[in-house]
CSV table of C-alpha atoms in Angstrom, one decimal:
chain,number,residue,atom,x,y,z
N,1,MET,CA,0.0,0.1,0.1
N,2,ARG,CA,2.6,2.5,0.8
N,3,LEU,CA,4.7,1.4,-2.1
N,4,ASN,CA,2.1,2.2,-4.3
N,5,LEU,CA,1.3,5.9,-2.6
N,6,TYR,CA,5.2,6.3,-3.2
N,7,LEU,CA,4.6,5.3,-6.8
N,8,LEU,CA,1.6,7.8,-7.1
N,9,MET,CA,3.4,10.7,-5.2
N,10,LEU,CA,6.6,10.1,-7.5
N,11,THR,CA,4.2,9.9,-10.8
N,12,LEU,CA,2.8,13.1,-10.0
N,13,MET,CA,5.9,15.2,-9.0
N,14,LEU,CA,7.0,13.6,-12.6
N,15,SER,CA,4.3,15.2,-14.6
N,16,GLN,CA,4.5,18.2,-12.6
N,17,THR,CA,8.0,18.5,-13.9
N,18,ILE,CA,7.7,17.9,-17.3
N,19,TYR,CA,4.5,20.1,-17.7
N,20,ALA,CA,6.5,22.9,-16.3
N,21,GLN,CA,9.3,22.2,-18.8
N,22,SER,CA,7.4,21.9,-21.7
N,23,LYS,CA,5.8,25.2,-20.3
N,24,LEU,CA,9.0,26.8,-20.4
N,25,CYS,CA,10.2,25.8,-23.9
N,26,ILE,CA,6.7,26.8,-25.5
N,27,VAL,CA,6.9,30.3,-23.8
N,28,ASP,CA,10.8,30.5,-24.8
N,29,SER,CA,9.8,29.8,-28.4
N,30,LEU,CA,7.2,32.1,-28.7
N,31,ASN,CA,9.2,34.9,-27.3
N,32,LYS,CA,11.4,34.6,-30.3
N,33,ASP,CA,8.5,35.8,-32.6
N,34,THR,CA,6.8,38.1,-30.1
N,35,VAL,CA,7.9,41.2,-28.4
N,36,ILE,CA,7.7,40.8,-24.3
N,37,HIS,CA,6.2,44.1,-22.2
N,38,GLU,CA,7.4,44.0,-18.9
N,39,SER,CA,5.8,47.3,-17.8
N,40,ASN,CA,2.3,46.0,-17.7
N,41,ALA,CA,3.2,42.7,-16.5
N,42,LYS,CA,1.1,41.3,-13.8
N,43,LYS,CA,2.1,39.4,-10.8
N,44,ASN,CA,0.9,35.8,-9.5
N,45,THR,CA,0.6,34.3,-6.1
N,46,THR,CA,4.4,34.1,-5.8
N,47,GLY,CA,5.0,37.8,-6.3
N,48,LYS,CA,7.1,37.4,-9.5
N,49,PRO,CA,5.9,39.1,-12.5
N,50,ILE,CA,4.1,36.8,-15.1
N,51,LYS,CA,5.4,37.9,-19.0
N,52,TYR,CA,3.1,38.0,-21.7
N,53,THR,CA,3.8,38.7,-25.5
N,54,ALA,CA,2.3,41.2,-28.0
N,55,LYS,CA,2.3,40.1,-32.0
N,56,ARG,CA,4.8,41.5,-33.8
N,57,ASP,CA,4.2,44.1,-36.7
N,58,LYS,CA,6.3,43.8,-39.8
N,59,ILE,CA,9.2,46.1,-39.1
N,60,GLU,CA,10.9,46.2,-42.2
N,61,GLY,CA,10.6,44.9,-45.9
N,62,ILE,CA,8.3,44.7,-49.3
N,63,LYS,CA,4.6,45.0,-48.0
N,64,MET,CA,1.3,45.0,-49.9
N,65,ILE,CA,-2.0,46.4,-48.9
N,66,GLY,CA,-5.5,45.7,-50.3
N,67,GLU,CA,-8.5,48.0,-49.2
N,68,ILE,CA,-12.3,48.1,-50.0
N,69,GLU,CA,-13.6,51.4,-49.9
N,70,LEU,CA,-16.7,53.0,-49.4
N,71,THR,CA,-17.3,56.7,-50.2
N,72,THR,CA,-20.4,58.8,-50.1
N,73,ALA,CA,-21.5,62.4,-50.0
N,74,ASN,CA,-24.5,64.2,-48.5
N,75,SER,CA,-27.0,61.9,-50.5
N,76,SER,CA,-26.6,58.2,-50.4
N,77,ARG,CA,-27.8,58.1,-54.1
N,78,ASP,CA,-23.8,59.4,-54.4
N,79,SER,CA,-22.3,56.6,-53.1
N,80,TRP,CA,-19.5,54.8,-54.5
N,81,LEU,CA,-17.6,51.6,-53.8
N,82,GLY,CA,-13.9,50.8,-55.0
N,83,TYR,CA,-10.9,48.9,-54.5
N,84,LEU,CA,-7.6,50.0,-53.8
N,85,GLY,CA,-4.1,48.1,-53.7
N,86,THR,CA,-1.0,49.3,-53.2
N,87,VAL,CA,2.8,47.9,-53.1
N,88,GLY,CA,5.7,49.6,-51.2
N,89,TYR,CA,8.4,49.7,-48.6
N,90,GLN,CA,8.4,49.3,-45.0
N,91,PHE,CA,11.2,51.4,-43.8
N,92,ASN,CA,10.7,50.9,-40.2
N,93,SER,CA,8.0,50.2,-37.5
N,94,TYR,CA,6.7,53.5,-38.5
N,95,VAL,CA,7.0,54.7,-42.4
N,96,TYR,CA,5.4,53.0,-44.9
N,97,LEU,CA,5.9,54.1,-48.6
N,98,GLY,CA,4.3,52.7,-51.8
N,99,GLY,CA,2.2,53.4,-54.8
N,100,GLY,CA,-0.7,51.6,-56.2
N,101,THR,CA,-3.9,51.5,-58.1
N,102,GLY,CA,-7.5,50.4,-58.1
N,103,ILE,CA,-11.0,50.9,-59.4
N,104,THR,CA,-13.8,52.8,-58.3
N,105,ILE,CA,-17.3,52.3,-59.2
N,106,GLY,CA,-20.4,54.7,-59.0
N,107,PRO,CA,-22.9,56.0,-58.0
N,108,LEU,CA,-24.3,52.8,-56.7
N,109,TYR,CA,-27.6,54.2,-57.4
N,110,PRO,CA,-27.3,55.7,-60.7
N,111,ASP,CA,-29.6,58.4,-62.3
N,112,PHE,CA,-29.0,58.4,-65.9
N,113,SER,CA,-30.9,61.2,-66.6
N,114,GLU,CA,-28.3,63.7,-64.6
N,115,ASP,CA,-24.8,63.4,-66.0
N,116,GLU,CA,-23.5,63.8,-62.4
N,117,LEU,CA,-24.9,60.8,-61.4
N,118,LYS,CA,-24.7,58.6,-64.3
N,119,GLN,CA,-22.7,55.2,-63.2
N,120,SER,CA,-19.1,55.5,-63.8
N,121,VAL,CA,-15.9,53.9,-63.7
N,122,TYR,CA,-12.6,55.4,-62.6
N,123,ILE,CA,-8.9,54.0,-62.2
N,124,PRO,CA,-6.9,55.9,-59.5
N,125,VAL,CA,-3.3,55.8,-59.7
N,126,PHE,CA,-1.7,57.2,-56.7
N,127,GLY,CA,1.6,57.4,-54.1
N,128,ASN,CA,0.9,56.0,-50.9
N,129,ILE,CA,2.4,57.1,-47.4
N,130,ARG,CA,1.2,55.1,-44.0
N,131,LEU,CA,2.4,56.7,-40.8
N,132,ASN,CA,2.2,54.1,-37.5
N,133,LEU,CA,1.9,56.2,-34.4
N,134,LEU,CA,3.1,53.3,-32.0
N,135,LYS,CA,4.9,50.1,-32.4
N,136,ASN,CA,4.9,46.6,-30.6
N,137,PHE,CA,1.3,46.6,-29.8
N,138,LYS,CA,-1.5,44.5,-31.0
N,139,TYR,CA,-3.7,47.4,-32.1
N,140,ILE,CA,-1.6,50.4,-33.7
N,141,PRO,CA,-3.3,53.5,-34.8
N,142,PHE,CA,-2.1,55.0,-38.4
N,143,PHE,CA,-2.3,58.0,-40.8
N,144,ASP,CA,-2.5,57.2,-44.3
N,145,LEU,CA,-2.4,59.7,-47.2
N,146,LYS,CA,-2.9,58.8,-51.2
N,147,SER,CA,-2.7,61.3,-53.7
N,148,GLY,CA,-2.5,60.7,-57.4
N,149,TYR,CA,-4.8,61.4,-60.7
N,150,SER,CA,-8.0,59.4,-61.3
N,151,LEU,CA,-8.8,58.2,-64.6
N,152,LYS,CA,-12.0,57.8,-66.4
N,153,ILE,CA,-12.9,54.8,-68.0
N,154,SER,CA,-16.7,55.4,-68.9
N,155,ASN,CA,-19.1,57.9,-68.6
N,156,GLY,CA,-19.8,60.5,-65.8
N,157,LYS,CA,-17.8,63.9,-65.5
N,158,ARG,CA,-17.2,63.3,-61.7
N,159,GLY,CA,-14.1,61.3,-61.1
N,160,GLU,CA,-11.6,62.2,-63.6
N,161,GLY,CA,-8.6,64.1,-62.6
N,162,PHE,CA,-6.8,65.1,-59.1
N,163,TYR,CA,-6.9,62.2,-56.4
N,164,TYR,CA,-6.3,63.1,-52.8
N,165,SER,CA,-7.6,60.5,-50.2
N,166,PRO,CA,-6.2,61.1,-46.2
N,167,SER,CA,-7.6,59.0,-43.4
N,168,ILE,CA,-7.0,57.6,-40.1
N,169,GLY,CA,-7.3,54.6,-38.6
N,170,VAL,CA,-6.5,51.4,-36.7
N,171,LYS,CA,-4.7,47.9,-37.3
N,172,SER,CA,-5.3,45.1,-35.5
N,173,VAL,CA,-1.6,43.3,-35.8
N,174,THR,CA,-2.3,39.0,-36.4
N,175,GLY,CA,1.5,38.2,-36.2
N,176,LEU,CA,1.5,35.8,-39.3
N,177,LYS,CA,4.6,35.5,-40.9
N,178,ASN,CA,4.4,35.2,-44.6
N,179,PHE,CA,0.7,35.7,-44.7
N,180,ILE,CA,-1.8,38.7,-43.5
N,181,ASN,CA,0.4,40.9,-41.2
N,182,ALA,CA,-2.7,43.0,-40.1
N,183,VAL,CA,-6.6,43.8,-40.5
N,184,THR,CA,-7.2,47.8,-40.7
N,185,LEU,CA,-10.1,49.8,-40.5
N,186,SER,CA,-10.1,53.8,-41.4
N,187,ILE,CA,-11.9,56.8,-41.9
N,188,GLY,CA,-11.7,59.9,-44.0
N,189,ASN,CA,-11.9,62.0,-47.1
N,190,THR,CA,-11.6,61.3,-50.8
N,191,VAL,CA,-11.2,64.2,-53.1
N,192,TYR,CA,-11.9,63.2,-57.1
N,193,LYS,CA,-11.4,67.0,-59.1
N,194,ARG,CA,-13.1,69.1,-56.5
N,195,HIS,CA,-15.9,66.6,-55.4
N,196,TYR,CA,-15.5,65.9,-51.4
N,197,TYR,CA,-16.7,62.3,-50.1
N,198,PHE,CA,-16.4,60.8,-46.5
N,199,ASN,CA,-14.8,57.2,-47.1
N,200,PHE,CA,-14.4,54.2,-44.7
N,201,LYS,CA,-12.2,51.8,-45.4
N,202,MET,CA,-11.7,47.8,-44.8
N,203,GLY,CA,-8.2,46.2,-45.4
N,204,LEU,CA,-5.4,43.7,-45.1
N,205,GLU,CA,-1.7,44.1,-44.9
N,206,PHE,CA,0.4,41.5,-46.5
């Protein structure tokens, strides 16, 4: 009976040791790909700080950004839907520079009796700068500016000419290497040749 009890106690001790060692190995492997925040560390019952990890944003290298954009003026009749794609270089945790193009279709509720509201297709071509306001956080606010020229493909008189689109937003860092780096949401303004629109964008960073 005592032998069985000793064996049971020894088994429990060994399993606890193996569990602790495996947990340390997992944490150590995660720390290689993540950033550890000591300042916000909580304390456990032993009084020692518990480290937690934050997913790392892409710091340097080629980056692609794809966004779906909804723009609208004062009337829901004058709403446009577009897709914007950008390829550029992330110089550090804060600065991204690139260039891109896309396609914009609208109004979504056309009125073919009015030239201003006939459904049209435009292709904006632009330079893009994106500035991250923080680093090493899961949620990072940013400022984005696109500026260039919008080409008319069919119909309409509204969207051809100077193109300008500043916006502010926040991105949620996924930390997935060689895949989706972050999911973004932003709001701002879009200008097509003196016509001003409010915009809402949802996007992905690769």
